[in-house]
Tab-separated table of C-alpha atoms and ligand atoms in Angstrom:
chain	number	residue	atom	x	y	z
A	59	MET	CA	0.000	0.000	0.000
A	60	ILE	CA	2.697	2.437	1.072
A	61	GLU	CA	6.309	2.057	0.150
A	62	TYR	CA	8.867	4.413	1.605
A	63	GLN	CA	11.990	4.764	-0.403
A	64	ASN	CA	13.145	8.107	-1.749
A	65	GLY	CA	9.733	9.447	-0.828
A	66	ILE	CA	6.397	7.768	-0.365
A	67	HIS	CA	5.013	5.623	-3.123
A	68	ILE	CA	1.394	4.508	-3.130
A	69	THR	CA	1.979	1.011	-4.424
A	70	GLY	CA	-0.136	-0.223	-7.271
A	71	THR	CA	-0.361	3.348	-8.526
A	72	GLY	CA	1.947	5.828	-10.244
A	73	LEU	CA	1.500	8.305	-7.440
A	74	TRP	CA	4.376	9.522	-5.260
A	75	LEU	CA	4.289	11.904	-2.332
A	76	ASP	CA	7.308	14.205	-2.014
A	77	ALA	CA	9.456	11.831	-4.054
A	78	LYS	CA	13.132	12.566	-3.443
A	79	ARG	CA	14.230	11.385	-6.866
A	80	GLY	CA	12.729	12.270	-10.234
A	81	VAL	CA	9.535	10.303	-10.976
A	82	ASP	CA	6.706	10.566	-13.487
A	83	PHE	CA	4.157	11.985	-11.092
A	84	SER	CA	4.607	13.311	-7.560
A	85	PHE	CA	2.733	15.447	-5.100
A	86	VAL	CA	5.062	18.200	-3.843
A	87	SER	CA	3.875	19.385	-0.429
A	88	HIS	CA	5.858	22.636	-0.457
A	89	ALA	CA	8.810	24.292	-2.170
A	90	HIS	CA	11.583	23.671	0.373
A	91	ILE	CA	14.761	22.442	-1.182
A	92	ASP	CA	14.695	19.120	0.672
A	93	HIS	CA	11.429	18.222	-1.012
A	94	ALA	CA	11.476	19.675	-4.477
A	95	VAL	CA	13.266	17.637	-7.135
A	96	ARG	CA	12.498	17.497	-10.825
A	97	HIS	CA	9.577	15.279	-11.847
A	98	LYS	CA	7.782	14.824	-15.158
A	99	GLU	CA	4.576	16.070	-13.636
A	100	ILE	CA	3.849	17.617	-10.248
A	101	LEU	CA	0.703	17.889	-8.185
A	102	ALA	CA	0.841	21.043	-6.043
A	103	THR	CA	-0.907	24.251	-5.067
A	104	LYS	CA	-0.419	27.267	-7.340
A	105	GLU	CA	1.740	28.984	-4.699
A	106	THR	CA	4.056	25.981	-4.420
A	107	ALA	CA	4.219	25.801	-8.223
A	108	ARG	CA	5.254	29.466	-8.415
A	109	LEU	CA	7.919	29.109	-5.699
A	110	TYR	CA	9.153	25.817	-7.151
A	111	GLU	CA	9.586	27.336	-10.626
A	112	HIS	CA	11.497	30.250	-9.133
A	113	ARG	CA	13.942	27.822	-7.534
A	114	PHE	CA	14.107	24.981	-10.050
A	115	GLY	CA	12.866	26.314	-13.388
A	116	LYS	CA	9.837	25.389	-15.472
A	117	ALA	CA	7.965	22.188	-14.753
A	118	LYS	CA	4.678	20.582	-15.689
A	119	PHE	CA	2.123	21.124	-12.971
A	120	ASN	CA	-1.222	19.697	-12.105
A	121	ILE	CA	-2.512	22.559	-9.939
A	122	LEU	CA	-5.033	21.859	-7.237
A	123	GLU	CA	-6.516	24.492	-4.932
A	124	TYR	CA	-7.017	23.809	-1.228
A	125	ASN	CA	-10.195	21.924	-0.370
A	126	GLN	CA	-11.120	21.114	-3.966
A	127	PRO	CA	-11.408	17.314	-4.073
A	128	LYS	CA	-10.582	15.816	-7.426
A	129	ARG	CA	-10.801	12.343	-8.836
A	130	PHE	CA	-8.026	11.403	-11.220
A	131	SER	CA	-9.366	10.860	-14.698
A	132	ARG	CA	-8.448	8.135	-17.151
A	133	LYS	CA	-5.541	10.274	-18.280
A	134	PHE	CA	-3.709	9.096	-15.175
A	135	LYS	CA	-4.036	5.421	-15.930
A	136	SER	CA	-1.987	4.132	-13.026
A	137	HIS	CA	-3.962	6.008	-10.423
A	138	SER	CA	-7.285	6.752	-12.065
A	139	GLY	CA	-10.167	6.711	-9.623
A	140	ILE	CA	-8.162	7.879	-6.601
A	141	LYS	CA	-9.734	10.932	-5.012
A	142	VAL	CA	-7.283	13.561	-3.847
A	143	GLU	CA	-7.701	16.725	-1.859
A	144	LEU	CA	-5.064	19.244	-0.828
A	145	PHE	CA	-5.512	21.257	2.352
A	146	PRO	CA	-3.343	23.777	4.235
A	147	SER	CA	-0.361	22.530	6.245
A	148	GLY	CA	0.407	25.896	7.896
A	149	HIS	CA	4.112	25.281	7.178
A	150	ILE	CA	4.987	27.944	4.565
A	151	LEU	CA	3.056	29.759	1.831
A	152	GLY	CA	1.415	27.199	-0.467
A	153	GLY	CA	2.250	24.283	1.817
A	154	ALA	CA	-0.282	21.478	1.533
A	155	GLN	CA	-1.224	18.192	3.109
A	156	ILE	CA	-2.878	15.590	0.927
A	157	LEU	CA	-5.900	13.384	1.570
A	158	LEU	CA	-6.173	10.298	-0.625
A	159	GLU	CA	-9.348	8.291	-0.751
A	160	MET	CA	-8.927	4.853	-2.226
A	161	GLY	CA	-11.470	2.100	-1.883
A	162	GLY	CA	-13.137	3.785	1.049
A	163	ILE	CA	-9.873	4.270	2.973
A	164	ARG	CA	-8.712	7.746	3.856
A	165	ILE	CA	-4.959	8.332	3.889
A	166	VAL	CA	-3.499	11.664	4.976
A	167	TYR	CA	0.112	12.670	4.392
A	168	THR	CA	0.923	15.866	6.286
A	169	GLY	CA	4.280	16.853	4.806
A	170	ASP	CA	5.925	19.487	7.005
A	171	PHE	CA	3.251	21.215	9.073
A	172	LYS	CA	2.431	23.270	12.140
A	173	LEU	CA	-0.921	23.929	13.783
A	174	ARG	CA	-0.080	27.323	15.280
A	175	LYS	CA	-1.220	30.385	13.387
A	176	CYS	CA	1.359	32.437	11.532
A	177	LEU	CA	1.303	35.557	9.378
A	178	THR	CA	2.483	34.169	6.031
A	179	ALA	CA	0.703	30.818	5.582
A	180	LYS	CA	-2.875	29.652	5.864
A	181	LYS	CA	-3.645	27.947	9.162
A	182	ALA	CA	-3.385	24.169	9.008
A	183	GLU	CA	-6.476	21.996	8.919
A	184	VAL	CA	-6.841	18.496	10.299
A	185	LYS	CA	-8.976	15.899	8.562
A	186	ARG	CA	-10.131	12.620	9.990
A	187	CYS	CA	-8.440	9.683	8.369
A	188	ASP	CA	-7.749	5.957	8.644
A	189	ILE	CA	-4.029	6.120	7.954
A	190	LEU	CA	-1.972	9.128	8.972
A	191	ILE	CA	1.552	9.668	7.693
A	192	MET	CA	2.878	12.538	9.762
A	193	GLU	CA	6.040	14.581	9.850
A	194	SER	CA	7.342	14.600	13.434
A	195	THR	CA	10.553	16.643	13.547
A	196	PHE	CA	10.036	17.877	17.131
A	197	GLY	CA	8.552	14.658	18.523
A	198	LEU	CA	9.976	14.773	22.049
A	199	PRO	CA	8.222	16.332	25.093
A	200	ARG	CA	11.049	18.779	25.654
A	201	TYR	CA	10.123	20.546	22.414
A	202	ILE	CA	7.206	22.706	23.464
A	203	PHE	CA	7.460	26.153	21.918
A	204	PRO	CA	6.531	29.201	23.992
A	205	ASP	CA	3.494	31.223	23.089
A	206	ARG	CA	3.902	33.090	19.837
A	207	ASN	CA	3.413	36.538	21.457
A	208	GLU	CA	6.113	35.730	23.961
A	209	ILE	CA	8.568	34.906	21.136
A	210	THR	CA	7.622	38.137	19.339
A	211	GLU	CA	8.279	40.133	22.518
A	212	GLU	CA	11.691	38.496	22.950
A	213	ILE	CA	12.583	39.226	19.329
A	214	THR	CA	11.533	42.853	19.735
A	215	ALA	CA	13.583	43.185	22.945
A	216	PHE	CA	16.603	41.773	21.077
A	217	VAL	CA	16.225	44.403	18.329
A	218	GLU	CA	15.814	47.235	20.840
A	219	ARG	CA	18.863	46.080	22.793
A	220	ALA	CA	21.001	46.020	19.645
A	221	PHE	CA	19.863	49.514	18.652
A	222	SER	CA	20.533	50.848	22.158
A	223	LEU	CA	24.104	49.494	21.956
A	224	GLY	CA	24.643	50.957	18.476
A	225	GLU	CA	24.675	47.495	16.883
A	226	VAL	CA	22.944	46.147	13.764
A	227	PRO	CA	20.405	43.472	14.751
A	228	ILE	CA	20.804	40.509	12.368
A	229	PHE	CA	18.476	37.512	12.110
A	230	LEU	CA	19.479	34.240	10.498
A	231	ALA	CA	16.343	32.778	8.930
A	232	TYR	CA	15.808	30.274	6.103
A	233	SER	CA	15.167	32.221	2.932
A	234	LEU	CA	11.823	30.605	2.099
A	235	GLY	CA	9.178	30.868	4.775
A	236	LYS	CA	11.014	31.769	7.967
A	237	ALA	CA	12.539	34.942	6.508
A	238	GLN	CA	9.146	36.168	5.277
A	239	GLU	CA	7.570	35.439	8.652
A	240	ILE	CA	10.144	37.551	10.521
A	241	MET	CA	9.843	40.277	7.842
A	242	LYS	CA	6.132	40.387	8.572
A	243	ILE	CA	6.581	40.397	12.365
A	244	LEU	CA	9.173	43.202	12.297
A	245	GLY	CA	7.436	45.173	9.530
A	246	ASN	CA	4.186	45.151	11.505
A	247	ARG	CA	6.091	46.565	14.470
A	248	GLY	CA	7.326	49.467	12.358
A	249	TYR	CA	10.970	48.413	11.950
A	250	LYS	CA	12.900	49.160	8.782
A	251	ILE	CA	14.252	45.985	7.241
A	252	SER	CA	17.110	45.073	4.910
A	253	VAL	CA	17.143	41.581	3.456
A	254	HIS	CA	19.604	39.375	1.605
A	255	GLY	CA	19.010	39.144	-2.170
A	256	THR	CA	17.628	35.578	-2.090
A	257	ILE	CA	15.112	36.604	0.571
A	258	PHE	CA	14.182	39.743	-1.366
A	259	LYS	CA	13.347	37.768	-4.523
A	260	LEU	CA	11.188	35.321	-2.589
A	261	ALA	CA	9.444	38.176	-0.746
A	262	LYS	CA	8.529	39.677	-4.130
A	263	ILE	CA	6.908	36.369	-5.111
A	264	TYR	CA	5.026	36.279	-1.787
A	265	GLU	CA	3.711	39.756	-2.637
A	266	GLU	CA	2.632	38.576	-6.092
A	267	LEU	CA	0.726	35.850	-4.277
A	268	GLY	CA	-0.968	38.302	-1.920
A	269	ILE	CA	1.280	38.397	1.192
A	270	LYS	CA	2.512	41.992	1.524
A	271	PHE	CA	5.434	43.327	3.560
A	272	LYS	CA	6.225	46.758	4.958
A	273	ASN	CA	9.435	48.851	5.094
A	274	TYR	CA	11.864	46.498	3.372
A	275	ARG	CA	14.569	46.698	0.748
A	276	PRO	CA	17.499	44.593	-0.425
A	277	TYR	CA	20.742	44.799	1.546
A	278	LYS	CA	23.244	47.403	0.389
A	279	ALA	CA	26.676	47.756	1.985
A	280	GLY	CA	26.837	50.737	4.333
A	281	ASP	CA	23.048	51.155	4.395
A	282	LEU	CA	22.144	49.622	7.756
A	283	GLU	CA	21.639	52.663	9.982
A	284	GLY	CA	18.516	52.052	12.073
A	285	ARG	CA	17.671	48.897	10.089
A	286	VAL	CA	17.243	45.241	10.952
A	287	LEU	CA	19.071	42.794	8.670
A	288	ILE	CA	17.650	39.379	7.727
A	289	VAL	CA	19.918	36.839	6.014
A	290	PRO	CA	19.868	33.073	5.395
A	291	PRO	CA	21.952	31.024	7.893
A	292	TRP	CA	24.573	30.089	5.287
A	293	VAL	CA	25.563	33.755	4.964
A	294	ARG	CA	26.634	34.021	8.609
A	295	GLY	CA	30.391	33.621	8.019
A	296	SER	CA	30.477	35.581	4.763
A	297	ALA	CA	32.409	38.737	3.924
A	298	MET	CA	29.088	40.580	3.872
A	299	ILE	CA	28.476	39.848	7.564
A	300	LYS	CA	32.143	40.291	8.517
A	301	SER	CA	32.107	43.771	6.977
A	302	ILE	CA	29.482	44.912	9.512
A	303	PRO	CA	31.611	46.120	12.452
A	304	ARG	CA	28.996	46.319	15.218
A	305	LYS	CA	26.314	43.662	15.132
A	306	ARG	CA	24.174	41.374	17.275
A	307	MET	CA	23.042	38.127	15.678
A	308	ALA	CA	20.216	35.724	16.465
A	309	VAL	CA	19.114	32.527	14.747
A	310	LEU	CA	15.429	31.648	14.363
A	311	THR	CA	14.782	27.923	14.686
A	312	GLY	CA	12.777	25.455	16.740
A	313	TRP	CA	16.109	23.970	17.812
A	314	ALA	CA	16.635	27.146	19.865
A	315	LEU	CA	15.147	25.110	22.726
A	316	ASP	CA	18.354	23.058	22.770
A	317	SER	CA	21.224	24.564	24.686
A	318	GLY	CA	24.259	24.944	22.479
A	319	ILE	CA	22.383	26.092	19.407
A	320	ARG	CA	23.963	29.559	19.677
A	321	ASN	CA	27.417	28.009	19.593
A	322	LEU	CA	26.443	25.917	16.609
A	323	PHE	CA	25.348	28.960	14.629
A	324	GLY	CA	27.849	31.312	16.271
A	325	THR	CA	25.137	33.788	17.257
A	326	ASP	CA	24.455	35.888	20.359
A	327	ASP	CA	20.947	34.564	20.744
A	328	ALA	CA	18.430	32.035	19.392
A	329	PHE	CA	14.613	32.211	19.301
A	330	PRO	CA	12.292	29.241	18.755
A	331	LEU	CA	10.313	30.662	15.844
A	332	SER	CA	9.544	27.489	13.929
A	333	ASP	CA	7.607	26.403	10.819
A	334	HIS	CA	7.145	22.950	12.342
A	335	ALA	CA	4.741	21.524	14.898
A	336	ASP	CA	6.057	21.144	18.429
A	337	PHE	CA	5.442	18.040	20.536
A	338	SER	CA	2.051	19.194	21.819
A	339	GLU	CA	0.842	20.053	18.311
A	340	LEU	CA	1.907	16.632	17.030
A	341	MET	CA	-0.100	14.933	19.781
A	342	GLU	CA	-3.057	17.250	19.200
A	343	TYR	CA	-2.991	16.478	15.496
A	344	ALA	CA	-3.233	12.749	16.175
A	345	ARG	CA	-6.141	13.250	18.593
A	346	LEU	CA	-8.068	15.342	16.073
A	347	ALA	CA	-7.416	13.068	13.081
A	348	GLU	CA	-8.383	9.883	14.990
A	349	PRO	CA	-6.461	7.574	12.677
A	350	LYS	CA	-6.453	3.800	13.006
A	351	LYS	CA	-2.786	3.744	12.121
A	352	ILE	CA	-0.039	6.367	12.311
A	353	TYR	CA	3.283	6.316	10.504
A	354	THR	CA	5.741	8.957	11.678
A	355	MET	CA	8.431	10.459	9.469
A	356	HIS	CA	11.606	12.395	10.268
A	357	GLY	CA	12.564	13.140	13.826
A	358	PHE	CA	13.045	10.898	16.796
A	359	SER	CA	12.496	7.153	16.845
A	360	GLU	CA	10.973	7.520	20.347
A	361	PHE	CA	8.011	9.562	19.136
A	362	PRO	CA	5.708	6.645	18.159
A	363	GLU	CA	6.033	5.381	21.746
A	364	PHE	CA	4.378	8.591	23.018
A	365	LEU	CA	1.539	8.036	20.554
A	366	ARG	CA	1.188	4.390	21.622
A	367	LYS	CA	0.899	5.516	25.273
A	368	GLU	CA	-2.178	7.479	24.206
A	369	GLY	CA	-3.648	4.399	22.572
A	370	PHE	CA	-2.640	4.971	18.947
A	371	ASP	CA	-1.254	2.249	16.726
A	372	ALA	CA	1.902	4.067	15.682
A	373	GLU	CA	5.272	3.271	14.202
A	374	GLN	CA	8.085	5.073	12.483
A	375	LEU	CA	8.164	4.868	8.725
A	376	LYS	CA	11.651	3.756	7.836
A	377	GLU	CA	13.318	4.127	4.498
A	378	THR	CA	12.868	0.994	2.346
A	379	THR	CA	10.010	-0.303	4.506
A	380	GLN	CA	7.110	-1.733	2.692
A	381	VAL	CA	4.039	-1.261	4.789
A	382	ARG	CA	1.958	-4.379	4.841
A	383	ASN	CA	-0.500	-5.053	7.598
A	384	ASN	CA	-4.062	-6.301	7.912
A	385	PHE	CA	-5.295	-2.890	7.166
A	386	SER	CA	-3.380	-2.676	3.923
A	387	LYS	CA	-4.670	-6.054	2.809
A	388	GLU	CA	-8.156	-4.718	3.203
A	389	LEU	CA	-7.169	-1.652	1.267
A	390	LEU	CA	-5.569	-3.579	-1.562
A	391	LEU	CA	-8.663	-5.746	-1.948
A	392	ASN	CA	-10.867	-2.706	-2.027
A	393	TYR	CA	-8.516	-0.949	-4.322
A	394	ASP	CA	-8.603	-3.761	-6.895
A	395	LEU	CA	-12.378	-3.597	-6.914
A	396	PHE	CA	-12.201	0.102	-7.165
A	397	VAL	CA	-9.913	0.090	-10.179
A	398	LYS	CA	-12.073	-2.371	-12.045
A	399	ALA	CA	-15.240	-0.440	-11.320
B	511	LIG	ZN1	9.759	22.333	4.885
């Protein structure tokens, strides 16, 4: 039913979910670099398609809006009859989860997600399903993020402190998603913002797609007076950063909850502004979806144990595992009938 090798393959069909190597037809949950590779044809939201093309060039897309269920037509021979629906993952702009209905079984694949509200992506939805394949990056109880307002206050205090010391406040944030979120937070608070070129280009695409930002422009050497600078983490050791004499740097990542993250990034501070669900959101998701079976992806091997303690049938999806259980047998039988019908 589900095969996990270089992405998820729905066996007996030509359909892949976030395939990590080029295939004929794959759902791409969002445009992060770890997910988007070149495929012959891609199922995605229009926002993901736009961001994907910006990063990887032209591709053939099968665009599906959120909450518009669609049954594959005969054109897609290998998976005709499967009903698919994309719905918001809350991860980054355009990010989608997918619901597959095959032979009366509902399978949800979350891709990267978070349940908390943010300013640059639609809030995630949860749908009831029989089989849940969930991303679980922060699947340990120690990863509970503080309240969003609290993080915003800490970020603001960091900026104010830097200004009061005559330093340039610099945030390290991934160029797609995280950078736009901090641009929005700081822009709404009235700060003037300079951004790295890669972030600027992506922000322009966000604006095309309806997410607007205030008070920002691309970074220019010597033009940082009274401005906050946002750059991707890989820029941190560059000549550009070294040329700024007085600065105070912070990294924005869920891993900020781990001690030592500042040393790792070489920053003065770290704030847990994350695009991923924390432990409590992962557990909440499972409770709301009420699946009969959960497969976890990414993250800690201990996480399924926490789900099992709450009564869920859960296990980690491991690369090269072929999922075959009683449930899948039922599905395969139904699916055969379904295809012939
Ligand atoms: Zn992602």
